[in-house]
Every structure is written in structure tokens, then in C-alpha cells.
PDB file of C-alpha atoms and ligand atoms in Angstrom:
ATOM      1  CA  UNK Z   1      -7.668  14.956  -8.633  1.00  0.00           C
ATOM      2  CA  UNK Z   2      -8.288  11.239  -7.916  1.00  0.00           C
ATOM      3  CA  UNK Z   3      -6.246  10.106  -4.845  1.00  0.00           C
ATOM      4  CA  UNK Z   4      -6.635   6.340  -3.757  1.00  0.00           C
ATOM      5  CA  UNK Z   5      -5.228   4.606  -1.086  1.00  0.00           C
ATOM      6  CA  UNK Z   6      -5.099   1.128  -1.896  1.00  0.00           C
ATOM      7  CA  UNK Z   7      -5.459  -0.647   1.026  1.00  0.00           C
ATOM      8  CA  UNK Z   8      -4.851  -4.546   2.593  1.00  0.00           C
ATOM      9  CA  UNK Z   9      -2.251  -6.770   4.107  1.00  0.00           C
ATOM     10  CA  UNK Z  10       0.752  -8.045   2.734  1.00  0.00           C
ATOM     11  CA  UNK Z  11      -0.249 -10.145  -0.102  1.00  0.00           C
ATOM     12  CA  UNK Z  12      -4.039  -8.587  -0.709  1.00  0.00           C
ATOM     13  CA  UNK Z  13      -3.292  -7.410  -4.354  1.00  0.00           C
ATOM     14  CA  UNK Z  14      -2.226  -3.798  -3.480  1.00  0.00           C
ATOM     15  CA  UNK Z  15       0.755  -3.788  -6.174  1.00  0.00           C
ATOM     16  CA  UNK Z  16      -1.093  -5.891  -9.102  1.00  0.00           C
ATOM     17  CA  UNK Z  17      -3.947  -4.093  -8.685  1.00  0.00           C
ATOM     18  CA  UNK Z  18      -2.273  -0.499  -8.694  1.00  0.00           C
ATOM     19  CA  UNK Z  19      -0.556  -1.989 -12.367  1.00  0.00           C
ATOM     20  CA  UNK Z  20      -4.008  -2.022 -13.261  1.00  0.00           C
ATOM     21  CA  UNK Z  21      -5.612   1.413 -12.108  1.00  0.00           C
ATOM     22  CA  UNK Z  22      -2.777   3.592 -13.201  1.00  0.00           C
ATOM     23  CA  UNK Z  23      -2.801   2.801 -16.720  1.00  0.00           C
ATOM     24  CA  UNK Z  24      -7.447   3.274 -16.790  1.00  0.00           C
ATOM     25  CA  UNK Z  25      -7.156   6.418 -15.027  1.00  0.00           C
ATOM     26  CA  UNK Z  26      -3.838   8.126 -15.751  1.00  0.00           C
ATOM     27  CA  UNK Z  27      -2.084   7.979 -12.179  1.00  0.00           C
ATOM     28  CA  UNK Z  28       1.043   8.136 -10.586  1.00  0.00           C
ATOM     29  CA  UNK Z  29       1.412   4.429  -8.340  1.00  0.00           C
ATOM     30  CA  UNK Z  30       3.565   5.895  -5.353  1.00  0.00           C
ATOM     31  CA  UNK Z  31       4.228   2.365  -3.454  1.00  0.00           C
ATOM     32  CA  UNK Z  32       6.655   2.880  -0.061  1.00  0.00           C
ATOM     33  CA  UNK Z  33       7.547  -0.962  -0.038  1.00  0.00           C
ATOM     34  CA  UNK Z  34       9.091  -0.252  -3.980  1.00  0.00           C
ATOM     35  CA  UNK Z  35      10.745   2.842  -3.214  1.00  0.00           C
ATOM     36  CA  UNK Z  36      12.489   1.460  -0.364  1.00  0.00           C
ATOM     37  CA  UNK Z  37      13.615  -1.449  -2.352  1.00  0.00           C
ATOM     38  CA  UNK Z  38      14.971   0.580  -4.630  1.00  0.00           C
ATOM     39  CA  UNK Z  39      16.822   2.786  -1.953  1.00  0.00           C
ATOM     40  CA  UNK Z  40      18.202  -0.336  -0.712  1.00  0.00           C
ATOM     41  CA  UNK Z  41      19.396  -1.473  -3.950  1.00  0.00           C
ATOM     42  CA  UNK Z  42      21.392   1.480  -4.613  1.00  0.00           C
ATOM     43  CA  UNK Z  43      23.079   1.307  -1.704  1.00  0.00           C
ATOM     44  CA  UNK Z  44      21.976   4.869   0.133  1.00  0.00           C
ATOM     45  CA  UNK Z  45      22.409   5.022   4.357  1.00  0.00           C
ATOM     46  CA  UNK Z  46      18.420   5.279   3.893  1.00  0.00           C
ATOM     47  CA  UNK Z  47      17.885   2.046   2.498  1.00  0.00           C
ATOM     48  CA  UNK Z  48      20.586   0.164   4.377  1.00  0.00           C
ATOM     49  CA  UNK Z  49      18.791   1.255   8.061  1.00  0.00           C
ATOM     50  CA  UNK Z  50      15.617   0.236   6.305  1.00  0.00           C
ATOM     51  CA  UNK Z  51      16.922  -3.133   5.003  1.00  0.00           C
ATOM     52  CA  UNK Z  52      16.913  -5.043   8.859  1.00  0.00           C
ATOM     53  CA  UNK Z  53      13.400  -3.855   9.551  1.00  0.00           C
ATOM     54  CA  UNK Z  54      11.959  -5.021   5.979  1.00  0.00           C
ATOM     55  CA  UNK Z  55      13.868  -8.804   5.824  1.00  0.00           C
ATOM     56  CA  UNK Z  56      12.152  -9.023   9.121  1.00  0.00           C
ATOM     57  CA  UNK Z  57       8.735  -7.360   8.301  1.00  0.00           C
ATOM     58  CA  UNK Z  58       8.545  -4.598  11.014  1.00  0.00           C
ATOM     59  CA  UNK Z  59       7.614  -1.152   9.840  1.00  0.00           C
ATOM     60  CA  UNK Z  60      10.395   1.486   8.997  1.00  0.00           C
ATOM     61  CA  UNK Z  61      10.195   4.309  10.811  1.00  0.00           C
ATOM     62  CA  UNK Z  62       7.055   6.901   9.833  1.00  0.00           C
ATOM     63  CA  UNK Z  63       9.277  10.023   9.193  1.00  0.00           C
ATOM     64  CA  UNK Z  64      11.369   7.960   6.510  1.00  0.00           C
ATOM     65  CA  UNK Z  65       8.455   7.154   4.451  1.00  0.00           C
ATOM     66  CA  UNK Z  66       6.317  10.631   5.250  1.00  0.00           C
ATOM     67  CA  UNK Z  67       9.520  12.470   4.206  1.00  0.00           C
ATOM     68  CA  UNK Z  68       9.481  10.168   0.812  1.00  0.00           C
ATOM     69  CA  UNK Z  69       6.017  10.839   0.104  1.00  0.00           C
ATOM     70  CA  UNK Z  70       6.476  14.554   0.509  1.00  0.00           C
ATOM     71  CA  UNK Z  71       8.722  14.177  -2.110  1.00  0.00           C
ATOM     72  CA  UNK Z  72       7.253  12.241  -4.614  1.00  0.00           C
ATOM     73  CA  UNK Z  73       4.177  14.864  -4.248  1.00  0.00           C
ATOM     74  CA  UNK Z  74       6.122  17.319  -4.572  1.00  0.00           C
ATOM     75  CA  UNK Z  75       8.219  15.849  -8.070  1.00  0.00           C
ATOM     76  CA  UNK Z  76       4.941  14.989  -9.945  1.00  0.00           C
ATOM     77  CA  UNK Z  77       3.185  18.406  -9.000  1.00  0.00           C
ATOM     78  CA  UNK Z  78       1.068  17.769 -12.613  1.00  0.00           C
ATOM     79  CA  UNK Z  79       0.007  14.468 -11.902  1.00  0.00           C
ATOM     80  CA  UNK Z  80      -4.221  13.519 -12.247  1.00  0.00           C
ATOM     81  CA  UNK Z  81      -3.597  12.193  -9.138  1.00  0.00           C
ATOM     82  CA  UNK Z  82      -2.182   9.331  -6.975  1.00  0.00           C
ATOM     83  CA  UNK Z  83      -2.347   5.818  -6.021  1.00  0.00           C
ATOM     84  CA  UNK Z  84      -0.759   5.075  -2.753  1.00  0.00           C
ATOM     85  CA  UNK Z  85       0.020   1.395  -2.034  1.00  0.00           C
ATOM     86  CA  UNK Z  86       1.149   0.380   1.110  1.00  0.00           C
ATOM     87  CA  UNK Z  87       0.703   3.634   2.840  1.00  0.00           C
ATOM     88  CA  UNK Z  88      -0.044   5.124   4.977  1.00  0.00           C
ATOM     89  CA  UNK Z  89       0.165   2.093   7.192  1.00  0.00           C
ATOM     90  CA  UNK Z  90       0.075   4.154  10.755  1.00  0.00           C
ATOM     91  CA  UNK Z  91      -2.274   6.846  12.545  1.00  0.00           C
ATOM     92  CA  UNK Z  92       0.269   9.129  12.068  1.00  0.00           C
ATOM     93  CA  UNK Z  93       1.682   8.354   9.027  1.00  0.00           C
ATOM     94  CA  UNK Z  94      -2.448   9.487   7.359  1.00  0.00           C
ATOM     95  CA  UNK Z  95      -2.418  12.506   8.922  1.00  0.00           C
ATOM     96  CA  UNK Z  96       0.841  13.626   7.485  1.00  0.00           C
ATOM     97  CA  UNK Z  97      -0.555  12.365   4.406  1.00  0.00           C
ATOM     98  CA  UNK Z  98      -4.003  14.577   4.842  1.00  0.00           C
ATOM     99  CA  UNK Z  99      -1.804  17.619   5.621  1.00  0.00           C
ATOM    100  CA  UNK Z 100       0.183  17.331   2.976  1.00  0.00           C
ATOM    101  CA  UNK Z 101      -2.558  16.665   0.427  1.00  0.00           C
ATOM    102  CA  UNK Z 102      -4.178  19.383   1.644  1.00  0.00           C
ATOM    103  CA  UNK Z 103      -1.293  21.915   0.918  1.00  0.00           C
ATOM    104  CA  UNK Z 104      -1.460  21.032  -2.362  1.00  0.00           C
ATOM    105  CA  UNK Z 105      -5.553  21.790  -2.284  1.00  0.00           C
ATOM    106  CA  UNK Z 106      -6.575  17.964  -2.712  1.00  0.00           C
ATOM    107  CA  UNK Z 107      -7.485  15.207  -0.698  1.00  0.00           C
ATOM    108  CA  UNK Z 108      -8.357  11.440  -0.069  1.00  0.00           C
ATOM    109  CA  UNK Z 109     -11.130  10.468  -2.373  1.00  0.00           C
ATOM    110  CA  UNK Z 110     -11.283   6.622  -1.450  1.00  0.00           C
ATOM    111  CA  UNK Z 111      -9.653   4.133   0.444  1.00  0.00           C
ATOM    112  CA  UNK Z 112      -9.562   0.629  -1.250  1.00  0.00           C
ATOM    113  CA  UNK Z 113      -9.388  -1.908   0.726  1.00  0.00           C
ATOM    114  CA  UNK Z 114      -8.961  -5.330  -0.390  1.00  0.00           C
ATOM    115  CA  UNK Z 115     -10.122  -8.234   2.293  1.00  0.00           C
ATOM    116  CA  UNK Z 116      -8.167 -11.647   1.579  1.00  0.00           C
ATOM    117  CA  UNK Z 117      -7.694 -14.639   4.295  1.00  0.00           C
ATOM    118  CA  UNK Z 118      -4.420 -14.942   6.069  1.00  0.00           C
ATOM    119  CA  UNK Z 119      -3.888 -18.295   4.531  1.00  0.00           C
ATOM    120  CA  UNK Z 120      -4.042 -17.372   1.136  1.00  0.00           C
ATOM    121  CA  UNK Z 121      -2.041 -14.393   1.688  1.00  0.00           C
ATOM    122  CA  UNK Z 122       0.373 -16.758   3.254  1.00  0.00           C
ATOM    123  CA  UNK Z 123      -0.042 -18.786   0.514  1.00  0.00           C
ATOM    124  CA  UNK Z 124       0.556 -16.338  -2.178  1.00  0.00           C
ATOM    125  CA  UNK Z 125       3.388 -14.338  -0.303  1.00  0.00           C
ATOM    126  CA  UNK Z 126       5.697 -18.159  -0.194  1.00  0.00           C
ATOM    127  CA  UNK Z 127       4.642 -18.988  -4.035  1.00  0.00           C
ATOM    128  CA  UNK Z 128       6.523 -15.552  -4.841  1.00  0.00           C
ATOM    129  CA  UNK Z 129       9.307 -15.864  -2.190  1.00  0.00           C
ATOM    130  CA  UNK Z 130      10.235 -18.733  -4.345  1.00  0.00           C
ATOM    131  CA  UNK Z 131      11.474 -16.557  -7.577  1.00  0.00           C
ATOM    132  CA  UNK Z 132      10.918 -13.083  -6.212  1.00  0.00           C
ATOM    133  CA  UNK Z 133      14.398 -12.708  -3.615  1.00  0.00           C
ATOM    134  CA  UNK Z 134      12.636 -10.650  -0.924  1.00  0.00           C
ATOM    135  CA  UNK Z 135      13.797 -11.897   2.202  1.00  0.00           C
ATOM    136  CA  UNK Z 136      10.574 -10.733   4.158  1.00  0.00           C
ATOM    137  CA  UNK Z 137       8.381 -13.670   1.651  1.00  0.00           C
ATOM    138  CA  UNK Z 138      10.983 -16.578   2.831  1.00  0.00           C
ATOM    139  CA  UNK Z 139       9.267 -18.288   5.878  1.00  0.00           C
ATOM    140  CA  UNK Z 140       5.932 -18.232   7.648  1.00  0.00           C
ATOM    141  CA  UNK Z 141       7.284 -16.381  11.023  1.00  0.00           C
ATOM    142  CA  UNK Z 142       8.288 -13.255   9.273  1.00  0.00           C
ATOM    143  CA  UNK Z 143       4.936 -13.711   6.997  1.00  0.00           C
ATOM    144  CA  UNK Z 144       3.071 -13.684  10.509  1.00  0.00           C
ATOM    145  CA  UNK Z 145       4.984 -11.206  11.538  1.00  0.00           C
ATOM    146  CA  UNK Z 146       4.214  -8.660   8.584  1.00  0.00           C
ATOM    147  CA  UNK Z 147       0.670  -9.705   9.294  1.00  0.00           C
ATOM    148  CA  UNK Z 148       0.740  -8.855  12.965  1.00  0.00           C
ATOM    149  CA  UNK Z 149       2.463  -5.264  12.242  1.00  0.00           C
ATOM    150  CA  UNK Z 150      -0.572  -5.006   9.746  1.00  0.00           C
ATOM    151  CA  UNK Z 151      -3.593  -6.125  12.249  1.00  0.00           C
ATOM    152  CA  UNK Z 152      -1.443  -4.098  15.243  1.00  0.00           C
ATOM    153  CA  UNK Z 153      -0.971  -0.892  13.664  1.00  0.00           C
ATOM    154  CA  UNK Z 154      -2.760  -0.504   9.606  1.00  0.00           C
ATOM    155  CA  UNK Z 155      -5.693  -2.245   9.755  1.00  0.00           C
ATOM    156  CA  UNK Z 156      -7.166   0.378  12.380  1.00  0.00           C
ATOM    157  CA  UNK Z 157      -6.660   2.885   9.541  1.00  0.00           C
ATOM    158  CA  UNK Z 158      -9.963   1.497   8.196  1.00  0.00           C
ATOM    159  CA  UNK Z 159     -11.922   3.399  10.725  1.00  0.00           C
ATOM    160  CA  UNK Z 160      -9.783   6.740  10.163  1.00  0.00           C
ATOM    161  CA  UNK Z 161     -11.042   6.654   6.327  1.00  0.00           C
ATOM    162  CA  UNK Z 162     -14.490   5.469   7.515  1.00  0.00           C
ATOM    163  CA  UNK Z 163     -15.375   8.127   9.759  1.00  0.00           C
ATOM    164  CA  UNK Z 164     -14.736  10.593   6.657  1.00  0.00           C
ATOM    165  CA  UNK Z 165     -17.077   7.930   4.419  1.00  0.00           C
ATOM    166  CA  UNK Z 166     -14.133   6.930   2.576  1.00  0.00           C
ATOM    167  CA  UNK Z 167     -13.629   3.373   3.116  1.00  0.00           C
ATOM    168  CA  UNK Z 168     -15.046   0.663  -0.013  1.00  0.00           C
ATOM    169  CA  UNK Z 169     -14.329  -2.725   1.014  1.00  0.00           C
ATOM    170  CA  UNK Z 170     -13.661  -5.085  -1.834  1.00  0.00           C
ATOM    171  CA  UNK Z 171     -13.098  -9.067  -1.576  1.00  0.00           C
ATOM    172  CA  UNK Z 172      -9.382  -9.471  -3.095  1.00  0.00           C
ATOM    173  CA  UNK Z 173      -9.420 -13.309  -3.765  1.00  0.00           C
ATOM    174  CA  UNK Z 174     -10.351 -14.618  -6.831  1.00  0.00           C
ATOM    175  CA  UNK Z 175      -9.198 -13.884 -10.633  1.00  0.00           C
ATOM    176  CA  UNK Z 176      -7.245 -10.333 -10.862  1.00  0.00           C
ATOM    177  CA  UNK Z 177      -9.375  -8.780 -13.807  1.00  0.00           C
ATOM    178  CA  UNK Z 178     -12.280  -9.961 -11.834  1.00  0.00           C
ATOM    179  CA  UNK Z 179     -11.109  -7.881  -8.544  1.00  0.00           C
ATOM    180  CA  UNK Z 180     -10.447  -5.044 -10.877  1.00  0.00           C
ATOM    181  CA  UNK Z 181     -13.935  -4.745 -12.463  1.00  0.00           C
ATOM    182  CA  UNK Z 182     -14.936  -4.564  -8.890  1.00  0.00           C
ATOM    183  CA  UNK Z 183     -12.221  -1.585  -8.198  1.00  0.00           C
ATOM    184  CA  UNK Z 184     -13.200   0.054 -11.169  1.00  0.00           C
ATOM    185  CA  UNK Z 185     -17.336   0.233 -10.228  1.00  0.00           C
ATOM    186  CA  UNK Z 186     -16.659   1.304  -6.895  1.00  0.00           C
ATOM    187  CA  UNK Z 187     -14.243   4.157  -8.486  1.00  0.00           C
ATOM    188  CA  UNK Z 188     -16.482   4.814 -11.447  1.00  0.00           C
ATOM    189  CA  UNK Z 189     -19.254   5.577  -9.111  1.00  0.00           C
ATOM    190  CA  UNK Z 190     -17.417   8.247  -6.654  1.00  0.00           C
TER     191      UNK Z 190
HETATM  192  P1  LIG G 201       5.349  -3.537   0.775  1.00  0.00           P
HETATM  193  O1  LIG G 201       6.263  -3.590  -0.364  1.00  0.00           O
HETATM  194  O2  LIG G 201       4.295  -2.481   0.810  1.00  0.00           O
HETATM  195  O3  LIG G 201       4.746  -4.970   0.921  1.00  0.00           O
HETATM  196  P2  LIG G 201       3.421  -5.549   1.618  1.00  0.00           P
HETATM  197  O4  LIG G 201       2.337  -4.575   1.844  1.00  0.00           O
HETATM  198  O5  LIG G 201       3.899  -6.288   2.815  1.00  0.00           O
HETATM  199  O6  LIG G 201       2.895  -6.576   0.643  1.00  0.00           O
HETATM  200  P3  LIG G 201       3.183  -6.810  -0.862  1.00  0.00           P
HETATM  201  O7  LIG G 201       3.537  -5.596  -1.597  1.00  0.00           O
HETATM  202  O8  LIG G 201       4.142  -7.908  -0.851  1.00  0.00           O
HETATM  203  O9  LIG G 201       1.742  -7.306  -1.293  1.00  0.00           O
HETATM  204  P4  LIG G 201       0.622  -6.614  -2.180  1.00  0.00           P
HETATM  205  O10 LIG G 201      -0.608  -6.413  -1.372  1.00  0.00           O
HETATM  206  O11 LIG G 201       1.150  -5.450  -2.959  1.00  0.00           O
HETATM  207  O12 LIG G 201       0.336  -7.793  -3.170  1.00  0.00           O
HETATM  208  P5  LIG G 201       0.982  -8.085  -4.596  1.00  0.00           P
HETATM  209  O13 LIG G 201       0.167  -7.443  -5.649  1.00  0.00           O
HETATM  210  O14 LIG G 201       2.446  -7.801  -4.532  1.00  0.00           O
HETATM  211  O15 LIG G 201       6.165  -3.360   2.146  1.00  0.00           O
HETATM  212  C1  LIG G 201       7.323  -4.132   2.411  1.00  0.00           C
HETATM  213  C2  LIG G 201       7.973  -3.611   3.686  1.00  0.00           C
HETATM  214  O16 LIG G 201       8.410  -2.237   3.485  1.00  0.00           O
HETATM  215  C3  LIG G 201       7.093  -3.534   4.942  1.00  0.00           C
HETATM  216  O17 LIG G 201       7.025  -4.767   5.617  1.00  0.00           O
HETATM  217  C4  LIG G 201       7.801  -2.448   5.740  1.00  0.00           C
HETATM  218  O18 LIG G 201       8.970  -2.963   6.353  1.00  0.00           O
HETATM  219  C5  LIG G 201       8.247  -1.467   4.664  1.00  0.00           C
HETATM  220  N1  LIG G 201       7.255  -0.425   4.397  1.00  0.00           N
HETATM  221  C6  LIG G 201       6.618  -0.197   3.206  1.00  0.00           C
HETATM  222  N2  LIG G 201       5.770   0.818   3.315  1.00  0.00           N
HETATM  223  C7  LIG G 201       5.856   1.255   4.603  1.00  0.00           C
HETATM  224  C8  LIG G 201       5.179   2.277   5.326  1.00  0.00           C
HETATM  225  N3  LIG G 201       4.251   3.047   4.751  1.00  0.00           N
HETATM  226  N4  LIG G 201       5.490   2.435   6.637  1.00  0.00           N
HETATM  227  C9  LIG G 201       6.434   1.667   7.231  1.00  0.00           C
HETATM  228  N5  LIG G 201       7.094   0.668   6.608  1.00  0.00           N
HETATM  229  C10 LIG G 201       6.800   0.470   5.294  1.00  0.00           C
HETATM  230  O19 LIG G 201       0.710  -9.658  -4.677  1.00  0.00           O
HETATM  231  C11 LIG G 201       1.388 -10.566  -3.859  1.00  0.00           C
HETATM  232  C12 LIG G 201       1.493 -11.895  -4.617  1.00  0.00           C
HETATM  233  O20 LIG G 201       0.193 -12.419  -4.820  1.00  0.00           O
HETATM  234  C13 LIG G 201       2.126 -11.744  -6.012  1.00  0.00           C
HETATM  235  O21 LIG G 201       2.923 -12.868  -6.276  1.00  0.00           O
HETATM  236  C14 LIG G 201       0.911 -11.680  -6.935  1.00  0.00           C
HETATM  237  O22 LIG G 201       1.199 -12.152  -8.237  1.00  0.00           O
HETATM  238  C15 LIG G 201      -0.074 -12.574  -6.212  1.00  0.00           C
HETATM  239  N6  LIG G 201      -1.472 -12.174  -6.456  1.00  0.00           N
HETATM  240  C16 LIG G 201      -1.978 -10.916  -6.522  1.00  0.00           C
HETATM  241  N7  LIG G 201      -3.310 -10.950  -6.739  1.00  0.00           N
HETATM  242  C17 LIG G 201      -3.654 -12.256  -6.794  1.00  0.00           C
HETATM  243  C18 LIG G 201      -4.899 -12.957  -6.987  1.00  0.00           C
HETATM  244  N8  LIG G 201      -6.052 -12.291  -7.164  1.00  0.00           N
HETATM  245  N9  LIG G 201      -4.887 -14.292  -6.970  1.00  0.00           N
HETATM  246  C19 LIG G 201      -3.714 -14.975  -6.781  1.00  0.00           C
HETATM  247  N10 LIG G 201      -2.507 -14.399  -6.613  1.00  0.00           N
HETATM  248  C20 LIG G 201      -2.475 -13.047  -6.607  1.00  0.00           C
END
């Protein structure tokens, strides 16, 4: 199986990228941020106690989106394998995802992680607050504050994946077919 963790702050890429990947290599895009939306847009008591901590850009608790990746895994037991796009974003929330990988008999093969500058992340994140309706790309302070959880507690998830010689780091500004040639090379080659 080929599992990815596409990895960056809010804004790197992660989701247009993973549009990309899933189609060349056949695999199932399993993004937390999406499937939370979606919770909250149907209304379940899951996605209404997430709703406060997303318009305001703090983390959701780790056993709500563990316990959602569990069961994606577990629905698309015949997949090639998985992209996973905005987690885990937490210590704990990659060892859950290691353990439960390795019930199935599979692993981690890469972590992708995609290195753009806080202003244009900033940048990008108001351009789409302007059409997109997510309340967490409105203003700068909860921007900076989605950046902050990400320095705080993701970004040290770089050394978790590099200790196993995991981690490809790949400059995310630029055009998006030229980012994903780059993707693609460092996949191609593992
Ligand atoms: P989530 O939905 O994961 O959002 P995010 O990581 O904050 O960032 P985005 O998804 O907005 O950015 P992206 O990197 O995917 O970039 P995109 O391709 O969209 O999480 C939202 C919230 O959910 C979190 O704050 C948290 O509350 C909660 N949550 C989710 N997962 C969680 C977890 N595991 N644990 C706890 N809480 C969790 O692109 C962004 C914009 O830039 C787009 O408009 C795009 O068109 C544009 N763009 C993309 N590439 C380029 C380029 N090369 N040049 C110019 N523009 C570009």
C-alpha cells in the first residue's frame, strides 16, 4: 500500500495537491478538516462541538478525529492506499495513526511536507475567505492563530516522521502542476 501524509500549515497546498495525487495513484484522500465540515453541515452533536474550535482555528479534540480515521480505514478496507491531509496534526494523534495502520499490516511510507511562507499562506487563506464561507479564513487573528496551533503542536511532527526517514520536504509556492511534478518524483522514487 502507498500511505502519504501530506503535510504543511494551513494554506500550504495540502487539499489541491491531494486532488492531484489521488487520481495518478489510485487513493483514497481522507482529509479531517473536510470530514468535519461535513459533520457540521449535517447538523450531528459531533460537528456542532467541533464548529467553535474550527471558526476559531484551535484543534478539535484528538479522540474525535482518531475515532474518524479508524473509521474511514476501516470502510475502505480495499483501498491502494491513503492520503491523509491535515492529519495527524499532534504527537498523539501519529501514534494512533501508526497503531492503527499497523493492524491492518501497513504503514507510513512518506510524509509530504510542503514549506510555504506565513505571508503567502496568509495571503492565500484571505483570497479564499472571500468566496469560500469558512469562518476560520475571515481575518488575520484567527489565520495567526491556526498558524500558531500548527508551529505549537504539528510542525514538531516533522521530526516524528524523520527519525523513521520518512520526511521529503518540498517548496509549496509557486505554480500547482509545478509543485506536483515535484510530489510525484519524490513519490516515484520511494
Ligand atoms: P483543515 O481543513 O485541515 O484546514 P487547514 O490545514 O487549516 O488548511 P487548509 O485545508 O485550509 O489548507 P490546505 O493546506 O489544504 O491548502 P488548500 O489546498 O486548501 O482544518 C480546518 C480545521 O479543522 C482546523 O483548524 C481544526 O480546527 C480542525 N481539524 C482538522 N483536522 C484536524 C486534526 N487532525 N486534529 C485536530 N483538529 C483538526 O489551499 C488553500 C488556498 O490556497 C486555496 O484557495 C487554493 O486554491 C490556494 N492554493 C493552493 N496551492 C496554491 C499555489 N501553489 N499557489 C497559489 N494558491 C494556491
Amino acid at each position: 500500500m502507498l500511505n502519504l501524509v501530506l503535510f504543511g500549515p494551513p494554506g500550504a497546498g495540502k487539499g489541491t495537491q491531494s486532488n492531484l495525487l489521488i487520481d495518478r495513484y489510485d487513493l483514497v484522500h481522507l482529509s479531517t478538516g473536510d470530514i468535519l465540515r461535513g459533520e457540521i453541515a449535517a447538523g450531528t452533536v459531533l460537528g456542532l462541538e467541533a464548529k467553535t474550535l474550527m471558526d476559531s482555528g484551535d484543534l478539535v479534540p484528538d479522540a474525535v478525529v482518531i475515532g474518524m480515521i479508524s473509521s474511514k480505514l476501516d470502510n475502505n478496507s480495499k483501498a491502494n492506499g491513503f492520503i491523509f491531509d491535515g492529519f495527524p496534526r499532534t504527537t498523539a494523534q501519529a501514534e494512533a495513526l501508526d497503531d492503527l495502520l499497523n493492524e491492518k499490516g501497513t504503514s507510513i511510507s512518506a510524509m509530504l511536507s510542503l514549506i510555504v511562507a506565513d505571508e503567502e499562506l496568509i495571503r492565500r487563506l484571505l483570497a479564499r475567505g472571500e468566496s469560500s464561507g469558512r469562518a476560520d479564513d475571515q481575518n488575520k487573528s484567527i489565520i495567526a492563530n491556526r498558524i500558531n496551533e500548527y508551529n505549537n503542536k504539528t510542525a514538531p511532527l516533522k521530526d516524528y516522521y524523520s527519525t523513521q526517514n520518512k520526511l521529503s520536504e518540498i517548496k509549496g509556492n509557486g505554480a500547482v502542476e509545478d509543485i506536483a511534478s515535484k510530489l510525484n518524483n519524490v513519490i516515484d522514487a520511494l
